[in-house]
Amino acid sequence: MVTLTHIGGPTALVEFAGWRILTDPTFDPAGGKYKFGWGTGSVKTAGPAIDPAQLGPIDAVLLTHDHHEDNLDAAGRAFLPEVDTVVTTASGAQRLGGATRGLTDWQTTELAKPGSPTIKVTATPCRHGPPLSHPIVGDVIGFALDWGEGVLWFSGDTVLYDGVKSVAQRLKVDVAVLHCGGVQFPVTGPARYTMTGHDAVELVKLLQPRVAIPIHYEGWRHFRDGQRGVERAIAQAPADVMERFRWLPIGEAVSLS
């Protein structure tokens, strides 16, 4: 049985068969102001539902990118040395150093420990902004976890584009965890940096997962298409798409079986 706990923002805890895997650790309290570069920034409006000291042992951290503090903040960065295995982008691994594993699109690594199934972790493409924005926004990846019982996929921070759509051709996704929020900044006008609710619906039409779970839509001021926006998009979706979406109460462990 797979259990997922949405801790807040992009941070989620995956538990199954003895594994405890954390995504994008963000543990700073609410109220902080952050700069993302090139005139962009945001304010954190909600702290984590679970304090890192209450988490217990973590086997691995899957970090979609290390250079934006809404995905790895100061408290999250301080937490990383407590974990034996950190997997992130190739460029992020160079910045973090140590034994951090770096992946590029479609590269894989394995997580293994006695008494639990081996997990194949595959990096999936992301584009964290409009076309040609990569030199500004940097490398980002998603993560597909496969232990032989269906793929659990975290989209990472991305807009809807051909690279993300290719996941539907290459993987059979059972559970899709989708970073939404429709991030925008005043300095860049209408440009978006993550998926909107309508994007999430379009992606679920392609993926046809058993379950689709929105995360990273709350807790920060730069989200322009938060839970209400995603809910409106889901409400307008065909019934067979609508019924796949599931909201996780923040801070509560939920079985995905």
PDB file of C-alpha atoms in Angstrom:
ATOM      1  CA  MET A   1       0.000   0.000   0.000  1.00  0.00           C
ATOM      2  CA  VAL A   2       1.320   3.419  -0.974  1.00  0.00           C
ATOM      3  CA  THR A   3       0.659   6.341   1.345  1.00  0.00           C
ATOM      4  CA  LEU A   4       1.212   9.962   0.390  1.00  0.00           C
ATOM      5  CA  THR A   5       1.295  12.888   2.798  1.00  0.00           C
ATOM      6  CA  HIS A   6       1.182  16.414   1.359  1.00  0.00           C
ATOM      7  CA  ILE A   7       3.235  18.447   3.837  1.00  0.00           C
ATOM      8  CA  GLY A   8       2.746  21.726   1.965  1.00  0.00           C
ATOM      9  CA  GLY A   9       3.919  23.393  -1.243  1.00  0.00           C
ATOM     10  CA  PRO A  10       5.875  20.817  -3.281  1.00  0.00           C
ATOM     11  CA  THR A  11       6.816  18.787  -0.213  1.00  0.00           C
ATOM     12  CA  ALA A  12       5.324  15.299   0.019  1.00  0.00           C
ATOM     13  CA  LEU A  13       6.179  12.110   1.878  1.00  0.00           C
ATOM     14  CA  VAL A  14       5.847   8.786   0.050  1.00  0.00           C
ATOM     15  CA  GLU A  15       5.657   5.650   2.207  1.00  0.00           C
ATOM     16  CA  PHE A  16       5.413   2.023   1.099  1.00  0.00           C
ATOM     17  CA  ALA A  17       7.059  -1.341   1.751  1.00  0.00           C
ATOM     18  CA  GLY A  18       9.468   0.149   4.266  1.00  0.00           C
ATOM     19  CA  TRP A  19      10.440   3.123   2.095  1.00  0.00           C
ATOM     20  CA  ARG A  20      10.084   6.750   3.237  1.00  0.00           C
ATOM     21  CA  ILE A  21      10.853   9.190   0.430  1.00  0.00           C
ATOM     22  CA  LEU A  22      10.522  12.975   0.608  1.00  0.00           C
ATOM     23  CA  THR A  23      10.124  15.396  -2.279  1.00  0.00           C
ATOM     24  CA  ASP A  24      11.330  19.022  -2.436  1.00  0.00           C
ATOM     25  CA  PRO A  25      11.838  19.759   1.286  1.00  0.00           C
ATOM     26  CA  THR A  26      10.472  23.192   2.236  1.00  0.00           C
ATOM     27  CA  PHE A  27      10.264  23.681   5.992  1.00  0.00           C
ATOM     28  CA  ASP A  28      10.635  27.433   6.536  1.00  0.00           C
ATOM     29  CA  PRO A  29       7.837  29.143   8.493  1.00  0.00           C
ATOM     30  CA  ALA A  30       5.378  31.486   6.829  1.00  0.00           C
ATOM     31  CA  GLY A  31       6.229  35.134   6.307  1.00  0.00           C
ATOM     32  CA  GLY A  32       9.598  34.923   4.611  1.00  0.00           C
ATOM     33  CA  LYS A  33      10.381  36.950   1.490  1.00  0.00           C
ATOM     34  CA  TYR A  34      12.405  35.278  -1.254  1.00  0.00           C
ATOM     35  CA  LYS A  35      14.094  36.414  -4.453  1.00  0.00           C
ATOM     36  CA  PHE A  36      14.186  34.046  -7.416  1.00  0.00           C
ATOM     37  CA  GLY A  37      16.340  36.246  -9.659  1.00  0.00           C
ATOM     38  CA  TRP A  38      15.739  38.577 -12.620  1.00  0.00           C
ATOM     39  CA  GLY A  39      13.333  40.724 -10.595  1.00  0.00           C
ATOM     40  CA  THR A  40      11.100  37.856  -9.498  1.00  0.00           C
ATOM     41  CA  GLY A  41      10.272  36.943  -5.934  1.00  0.00           C
ATOM     42  CA  SER A  42       7.539  35.851  -3.575  1.00  0.00           C
ATOM     43  CA  VAL A  43       6.349  35.629   0.026  1.00  0.00           C
ATOM     44  CA  LYS A  44       5.702  32.355   1.800  1.00  0.00           C
ATOM     45  CA  THR A  45       2.156  32.425   3.172  1.00  0.00           C
ATOM     46  CA  ALA A  46       1.968  29.038   4.927  1.00  0.00           C
ATOM     47  CA  GLY A  47       4.458  26.947   6.838  1.00  0.00           C
ATOM     48  CA  PRO A  48       4.778  23.152   6.639  1.00  0.00           C
ATOM     49  CA  ALA A  49       2.045  20.999   8.153  1.00  0.00           C
ATOM     50  CA  ILE A  50       4.718  18.740   9.677  1.00  0.00           C
ATOM     51  CA  ASP A  51       7.934  19.916  11.283  1.00  0.00           C
ATOM     52  CA  PRO A  52      11.031  18.117   9.973  1.00  0.00           C
ATOM     53  CA  ALA A  53      11.855  16.986  13.513  1.00  0.00           C
ATOM     54  CA  GLN A  54       8.564  15.078  13.525  1.00  0.00           C
ATOM     55  CA  LEU A  55       9.149  13.269  10.241  1.00  0.00           C
ATOM     56  CA  GLY A  56      11.310  10.447  11.461  1.00  0.00           C
ATOM     57  CA  PRO A  57      13.972   8.804   9.272  1.00  0.00           C
ATOM     58  CA  ILE A  58      13.887   9.524   5.541  1.00  0.00           C
ATOM     59  CA  ASP A  59      15.522   7.129   3.070  1.00  0.00           C
ATOM     60  CA  ALA A  60      15.843   9.521   0.130  1.00  0.00           C
ATOM     61  CA  VAL A  61      15.008  13.032  -1.028  1.00  0.00           C
ATOM     62  CA  LEU A  62      13.906  13.642  -4.598  1.00  0.00           C
ATOM     63  CA  LEU A  63      14.673  17.281  -5.352  1.00  0.00           C
ATOM     64  CA  THR A  64      13.242  18.639  -8.608  1.00  0.00           C
ATOM     65  CA  HIS A  65      15.611  21.612  -8.419  1.00  0.00           C
ATOM     66  CA  ASP A  66      17.787  23.195  -5.764  1.00  0.00           C
ATOM     67  CA  HIS A  67      17.959  26.826  -6.870  1.00  0.00           C
ATOM     68  CA  HIS A  68      14.434  28.114  -6.114  1.00  0.00           C
ATOM     69  CA  GLU A  69      13.546  28.474  -2.461  1.00  0.00           C
ATOM     70  CA  ASP A  70       9.926  27.448  -2.937  1.00  0.00           C
ATOM     71  CA  ASN A  71      11.366  23.991  -3.686  1.00  0.00           C
ATOM     72  CA  LEU A  72      14.366  23.989  -1.353  1.00  0.00           C
ATOM     73  CA  ASP A  73      14.341  26.642   1.344  1.00  0.00           C
ATOM     74  CA  ALA A  74      16.824  27.255   4.142  1.00  0.00           C
ATOM     75  CA  ALA A  75      15.284  24.734   6.544  1.00  0.00           C
ATOM     76  CA  GLY A  76      14.966  22.192   3.741  1.00  0.00           C
ATOM     77  CA  ARG A  77      18.605  22.669   2.811  1.00  0.00           C
ATOM     78  CA  ALA A  78      19.598  22.159   6.449  1.00  0.00           C
ATOM     79  CA  PHE A  79      17.611  18.902   6.423  1.00  0.00           C
ATOM     80  CA  LEU A  80      19.460  17.356   3.450  1.00  0.00           C
ATOM     81  CA  PRO A  81      22.558  16.187   5.393  1.00  0.00           C
ATOM     82  CA  GLU A  82      20.287  13.972   7.511  1.00  0.00           C
ATOM     83  CA  VAL A  83      19.412  11.897   4.420  1.00  0.00           C
ATOM     84  CA  ASP A  84      21.747   9.347   2.861  1.00  0.00           C
ATOM     85  CA  THR A  85      20.459   9.714  -0.709  1.00  0.00           C
ATOM     86  CA  VAL A  86      19.528  12.917  -2.531  1.00  0.00           C
ATOM     87  CA  VAL A  87      18.597  12.801  -6.219  1.00  0.00           C
ATOM     88  CA  THR A  88      18.301  16.010  -8.246  1.00  0.00           C
ATOM     89  CA  THR A  89      19.351  17.607 -11.527  1.00  0.00           C
ATOM     90  CA  ALA A  90      22.890  17.107 -12.804  1.00  0.00           C
ATOM     91  CA  SER A  91      23.661  20.810 -12.318  1.00  0.00           C
ATOM     92  CA  GLY A  92      22.063  20.767  -8.871  1.00  0.00           C
ATOM     93  CA  ALA A  93      24.201  17.799  -7.848  1.00  0.00           C
ATOM     94  CA  GLN A  94      27.302  19.808  -8.730  1.00  0.00           C
ATOM     95  CA  ARG A  95      26.110  22.695  -6.564  1.00  0.00           C
ATOM     96  CA  LEU A  96      25.091  20.523  -3.613  1.00  0.00           C
ATOM     97  CA  GLY A  97      28.154  18.306  -3.823  1.00  0.00           C
ATOM     98  CA  GLY A  98      28.809  15.259  -1.681  1.00  0.00           C
ATOM     99  CA  ALA A  99      27.098  12.048  -2.741  1.00  0.00           C
ATOM    100  CA  THR A 100      24.151  13.812  -4.381  1.00  0.00           C
ATOM    101  CA  ARG A 101      23.040  11.923  -7.489  1.00  0.00           C
ATOM    102  CA  GLY A 102      22.438  14.069 -10.572  1.00  0.00           C
ATOM    103  CA  LEU A 103      20.139  13.101 -13.433  1.00  0.00           C
ATOM    104  CA  THR A 104      19.245  14.579 -16.785  1.00  0.00           C
ATOM    105  CA  ASP A 105      16.042  13.909 -18.744  1.00  0.00           C
ATOM    106  CA  TRP A 106      15.238  10.180 -18.958  1.00  0.00           C
ATOM    107  CA  GLN A 107      18.286   9.087 -17.009  1.00  0.00           C
ATOM    108  CA  THR A 108      17.626   6.588 -14.239  1.00  0.00           C
ATOM    109  CA  THR A 109      19.042   5.574 -10.899  1.00  0.00           C
ATOM    110  CA  GLU A 110      18.012   2.901  -8.408  1.00  0.00           C
ATOM    111  CA  LEU A 111      17.124   3.096  -4.740  1.00  0.00           C
ATOM    112  CA  ALA A 112      17.760  -0.142  -2.883  1.00  0.00           C
ATOM    113  CA  LYS A 113      17.716  -1.309   0.719  1.00  0.00           C
ATOM    114  CA  PRO A 114      17.359  -4.704   2.413  1.00  0.00           C
ATOM    115  CA  GLY A 115      13.832  -5.955   2.865  1.00  0.00           C
ATOM    116  CA  SER A 116      12.203  -3.478   0.480  1.00  0.00           C
ATOM    117  CA  PRO A 117      11.641  -3.511  -3.292  1.00  0.00           C
ATOM    118  CA  THR A 118      14.206  -1.742  -5.455  1.00  0.00           C
ATOM    119  CA  ILE A 119      12.858   1.481  -6.963  1.00  0.00           C
ATOM    120  CA  LYS A 120      13.854   2.674 -10.400  1.00  0.00           C
ATOM    121  CA  VAL A 121      13.828   6.479 -10.399  1.00  0.00           C
ATOM    122  CA  THR A 122      13.636   8.145 -13.816  1.00  0.00           C
ATOM    123  CA  ALA A 123      14.100  11.870 -14.402  1.00  0.00           C
ATOM    124  CA  THR A 124      11.403  13.340 -16.634  1.00  0.00           C
ATOM    125  CA  PRO A 125      11.511  16.600 -18.627  1.00  0.00           C
ATOM    126  CA  CYS A 126      10.400  19.950 -17.247  1.00  0.00           C
ATOM    127  CA  ARG A 127      10.391  23.467 -18.653  1.00  0.00           C
ATOM    128  CA  HIS A 128       9.925  25.877 -15.782  1.00  0.00           C
ATOM    129  CA  GLY A 129       8.689  28.770 -17.891  1.00  0.00           C
ATOM    130  CA  PRO A 130       7.891  29.999 -21.403  1.00  0.00           C
ATOM    131  CA  PRO A 131       9.925  29.013 -24.477  1.00  0.00           C
ATOM    132  CA  LEU A 132      13.582  30.112 -24.352  1.00  0.00           C
ATOM    133  CA  SER A 133      13.408  30.684 -20.577  1.00  0.00           C
ATOM    134  CA  HIS A 134      15.828  27.897 -19.656  1.00  0.00           C
ATOM    135  CA  PRO A 135      18.918  30.152 -19.326  1.00  0.00           C
ATOM    136  CA  ILE A 136      16.971  32.144 -16.717  1.00  0.00           C
ATOM    137  CA  VAL A 137      15.004  29.477 -14.849  1.00  0.00           C
ATOM    138  CA  GLY A 138      17.652  26.726 -14.947  1.00  0.00           C
ATOM    139  CA  ASP A 139      17.401  22.934 -14.904  1.00  0.00           C
ATOM    140  CA  VAL A 140      14.352  21.216 -13.424  1.00  0.00           C
ATOM    141  CA  ILE A 141      13.253  17.578 -13.549  1.00  0.00           C
ATOM    142  CA  GLY A 142      10.289  15.471 -12.542  1.00  0.00           C
ATOM    143  CA  PHE A 143      10.551  11.978 -11.072  1.00  0.00           C
ATOM    144  CA  ALA A 144       8.942   8.673 -12.062  1.00  0.00           C
ATOM    145  CA  LEU A 145       9.149   5.954  -9.401  1.00  0.00           C
ATOM    146  CA  ASP A 146       8.701   2.352 -10.557  1.00  0.00           C
ATOM    147  CA  TRP A 147       8.927  -0.695  -8.283  1.00  0.00           C
ATOM    148  CA  GLY A 148       6.973  -3.041 -10.533  1.00  0.00           C
ATOM    149  CA  GLU A 149       3.475  -2.120  -9.378  1.00  0.00           C
ATOM    150  CA  GLY A 150       2.742   0.962 -11.495  1.00  0.00           C
ATOM    151  CA  VAL A 151       4.518   4.292 -11.874  1.00  0.00           C
ATOM    152  CA  LEU A 152       4.178   7.078  -9.323  1.00  0.00           C
ATOM    153  CA  TRP A 153       5.091  10.289 -11.152  1.00  0.00           C
ATOM    154  CA  PHE A 154       5.897  13.729  -9.783  1.00  0.00           C
ATOM    155  CA  SER A 155       5.697  16.274 -12.597  1.00  0.00           C
ATOM    156  CA  GLY A 156       8.050  18.836 -11.048  1.00  0.00           C
ATOM    157  CA  ASP A 157       7.702  22.564 -11.699  1.00  0.00           C
ATOM    158  CA  THR A 158       6.847  22.835 -15.374  1.00  0.00           C
ATOM    159  CA  VAL A 159       4.503  24.303 -17.906  1.00  0.00           C
ATOM    160  CA  LEU A 160       2.593  22.033 -20.254  1.00  0.00           C
ATOM    161  CA  TYR A 161       4.800  21.437 -23.296  1.00  0.00           C
ATOM    162  CA  ASP A 162       5.932  18.598 -25.543  1.00  0.00           C
ATOM    163  CA  GLY A 163       8.563  17.305 -23.100  1.00  0.00           C
ATOM    164  CA  VAL A 164       5.997  16.782 -20.352  1.00  0.00           C
ATOM    165  CA  LYS A 165       3.483  15.346 -22.807  1.00  0.00           C
ATOM    166  CA  SER A 166       6.087  12.752 -23.846  1.00  0.00           C
ATOM    167  CA  VAL A 167       5.682  11.124 -20.423  1.00  0.00           C
ATOM    168  CA  ALA A 168       2.345   9.781 -21.657  1.00  0.00           C
ATOM    169  CA  GLN A 169       4.097   8.013 -24.550  1.00  0.00           C
ATOM    170  CA  ARG A 170       6.992   6.614 -22.536  1.00  0.00           C
ATOM    171  CA  LEU A 171       5.480   5.656 -19.180  1.00  0.00           C
ATOM    172  CA  LYS A 172       2.322   4.019 -17.893  1.00  0.00           C
ATOM    173  CA  VAL A 173       1.532   6.335 -15.009  1.00  0.00           C
ATOM    174  CA  ASP A 174      -0.636   4.961 -12.217  1.00  0.00           C
ATOM    175  CA  VAL A 175      -0.547   8.003  -9.895  1.00  0.00           C
ATOM    176  CA  ALA A 176       0.321  11.467 -11.217  1.00  0.00           C
ATOM    177  CA  VAL A 177       1.302  14.152  -8.704  1.00  0.00           C
ATOM    178  CA  LEU A 178       1.032  17.437 -10.584  1.00  0.00           C
ATOM    179  CA  HIS A 179       2.696  20.724  -9.635  1.00  0.00           C
ATOM    180  CA  CYS A 180       0.098  23.361 -10.455  1.00  0.00           C
ATOM    181  CA  GLY A 181      -0.447  26.951  -9.296  1.00  0.00           C
ATOM    182  CA  GLY A 182      -0.013  28.828 -12.578  1.00  0.00           C
ATOM    183  CA  VAL A 183       2.955  30.855 -11.281  1.00  0.00           C
ATOM    184  CA  GLN A 184       3.256  34.398 -12.641  1.00  0.00           C
ATOM    185  CA  PHE A 185       5.308  37.446 -11.690  1.00  0.00           C
ATOM    186  CA  PRO A 186       4.455  41.116 -12.309  1.00  0.00           C
ATOM    187  CA  VAL A 187       7.835  41.768 -13.924  1.00  0.00           C
ATOM    188  CA  THR A 188       7.230  39.129 -16.641  1.00  0.00           C
ATOM    189  CA  GLY A 189       3.570  39.890 -17.326  1.00  0.00           C
ATOM    190  CA  PRO A 190       1.442  37.040 -18.703  1.00  0.00           C
ATOM    191  CA  ALA A 191       4.292  34.491 -18.839  1.00  0.00           C
ATOM    192  CA  ARG A 192       3.582  31.403 -16.754  1.00  0.00           C
ATOM    193  CA  TYR A 193       6.099  29.215 -14.968  1.00  0.00           C
ATOM    194  CA  THR A 194       3.998  26.254 -13.812  1.00  0.00           C
ATOM    195  CA  MET A 195       0.843  24.507 -14.953  1.00  0.00           C
ATOM    196  CA  THR A 196      -2.620  25.942 -14.496  1.00  0.00           C
ATOM    197  CA  GLY A 197      -5.630  23.829 -13.613  1.00  0.00           C
ATOM    198  CA  HIS A 198      -6.584  23.660 -17.289  1.00  0.00           C
ATOM    199  CA  ASP A 199      -3.060  22.443 -18.119  1.00  0.00           C
ATOM    200  CA  ALA A 200      -3.365  19.745 -15.461  1.00  0.00           C
ATOM    201  CA  VAL A 201      -6.663  18.604 -16.950  1.00  0.00           C
ATOM    202  CA  GLU A 202      -5.171  18.436 -20.448  1.00  0.00           C
ATOM    203  CA  LEU A 203      -2.217  16.433 -19.152  1.00  0.00           C
ATOM    204  CA  VAL A 204      -4.477  13.969 -17.325  1.00  0.00           C
ATOM    205  CA  LYS A 205      -6.400  13.442 -20.569  1.00  0.00           C
ATOM    206  CA  LEU A 206      -3.117  12.286 -22.117  1.00  0.00           C
ATOM    207  CA  LEU A 207      -1.758  10.301 -19.179  1.00  0.00           C
ATOM    208  CA  GLN A 208      -4.978   8.564 -18.138  1.00  0.00           C
ATOM    209  CA  PRO A 209      -3.634   7.846 -14.639  1.00  0.00           C
ATOM    210  CA  ARG A 210      -5.711   6.013 -12.075  1.00  0.00           C
ATOM    211  CA  VAL A 211      -5.264   8.976  -9.718  1.00  0.00           C
ATOM    212  CA  ALA A 212      -4.168  12.595 -10.303  1.00  0.00           C
ATOM    213  CA  ILE A 213      -3.159  14.699  -7.303  1.00  0.00           C
ATOM    214  CA  PRO A 214      -2.524  18.469  -7.458  1.00  0.00           C
ATOM    215  CA  ILE A 215       0.213  19.894  -5.216  1.00  0.00           C
ATOM    216  CA  HIS A 216       2.356  23.057  -5.114  1.00  0.00           C
ATOM    217  CA  TYR A 217      -0.666  25.286  -5.686  1.00  0.00           C
ATOM    218  CA  GLU A 218      -0.697  26.938  -2.228  1.00  0.00           C
ATOM    219  CA  GLY A 219       1.523  28.457   0.425  1.00  0.00           C
ATOM    220  CA  TRP A 220       3.124  31.141  -1.749  1.00  0.00           C
ATOM    221  CA  ARG A 221       2.002  34.514  -3.071  1.00  0.00           C
ATOM    222  CA  HIS A 222       3.210  33.898  -6.635  1.00  0.00           C
ATOM    223  CA  PHE A 223       0.508  31.319  -7.395  1.00  0.00           C
ATOM    224  CA  ARG A 224      -2.112  32.810  -9.694  1.00  0.00           C
ATOM    225  CA  ASP A 225      -4.196  29.676 -10.244  1.00  0.00           C
ATOM    226  CA  GLY A 226      -4.532  28.141  -6.800  1.00  0.00           C
ATOM    227  CA  GLN A 227      -6.896  25.497  -5.529  1.00  0.00           C
ATOM    228  CA  ARG A 228     -10.011  27.330  -6.672  1.00  0.00           C
ATOM    229  CA  GLY A 229      -8.639  27.714 -10.175  1.00  0.00           C
ATOM    230  CA  VAL A 230      -7.710  24.042 -10.361  1.00  0.00           C
ATOM    231  CA  GLU A 231     -11.132  23.080  -8.991  1.00  0.00           C
ATOM    232  CA  ARG A 232     -12.866  25.168 -11.657  1.00  0.00           C
ATOM    233  CA  ALA A 233     -10.846  23.492 -14.394  1.00  0.00           C
ATOM    234  CA  ILE A 234     -11.601  20.024 -13.016  1.00  0.00           C
ATOM    235  CA  ALA A 235     -15.317  20.858 -12.793  1.00  0.00           C
ATOM    236  CA  GLN A 236     -15.315  21.665 -16.526  1.00  0.00           C
ATOM    237  CA  ALA A 237     -13.465  18.458 -17.479  1.00  0.00           C
ATOM    238  CA  PRO A 238     -15.123  15.348 -18.938  1.00  0.00           C
ATOM    239  CA  ALA A 239     -16.462  12.990 -16.278  1.00  0.00           C
ATOM    240  CA  ASP A 240     -13.817  10.318 -16.922  1.00  0.00           C
ATOM    241  CA  VAL A 241     -11.092  12.921 -16.305  1.00  0.00           C
ATOM    242  CA  MET A 242     -12.799  14.634 -13.375  1.00  0.00           C
ATOM    243  CA  GLU A 243     -13.147  11.392 -11.425  1.00  0.00           C
ATOM    244  CA  ARG A 244      -9.385  10.770 -11.541  1.00  0.00           C
ATOM    245  CA  PHE A 245      -8.510  13.902  -9.517  1.00  0.00           C
ATOM    246  CA  ARG A 246      -8.051  13.669  -5.780  1.00  0.00           C
ATOM    247  CA  TRP A 247      -7.238  16.391  -3.259  1.00  0.00           C
ATOM    248  CA  LEU A 248      -5.047  15.483  -0.315  1.00  0.00           C
ATOM    249  CA  PRO A 249      -5.775  17.182   3.022  1.00  0.00           C
ATOM    250  CA  ILE A 250      -2.498  18.889   3.892  1.00  0.00           C
ATOM    251  CA  GLY A 251      -0.682  17.116   6.688  1.00  0.00           C
ATOM    252  CA  GLU A 252      -2.707  13.887   6.542  1.00  0.00           C
ATOM    253  CA  ALA A 253      -1.395  10.536   5.303  1.00  0.00           C
ATOM    254  CA  VAL A 254      -3.671   9.215   2.565  1.00  0.00           C
ATOM    255  CA  SER A 255      -3.680   5.715   1.070  1.00  0.00           C
ATOM    256  CA  LEU A 256      -3.498   5.726  -2.731  1.00  0.00           C
ATOM    257  CA  SER A 257      -4.699   2.127  -3.145  1.00  0.00           C
TER     258      SER A 257
END
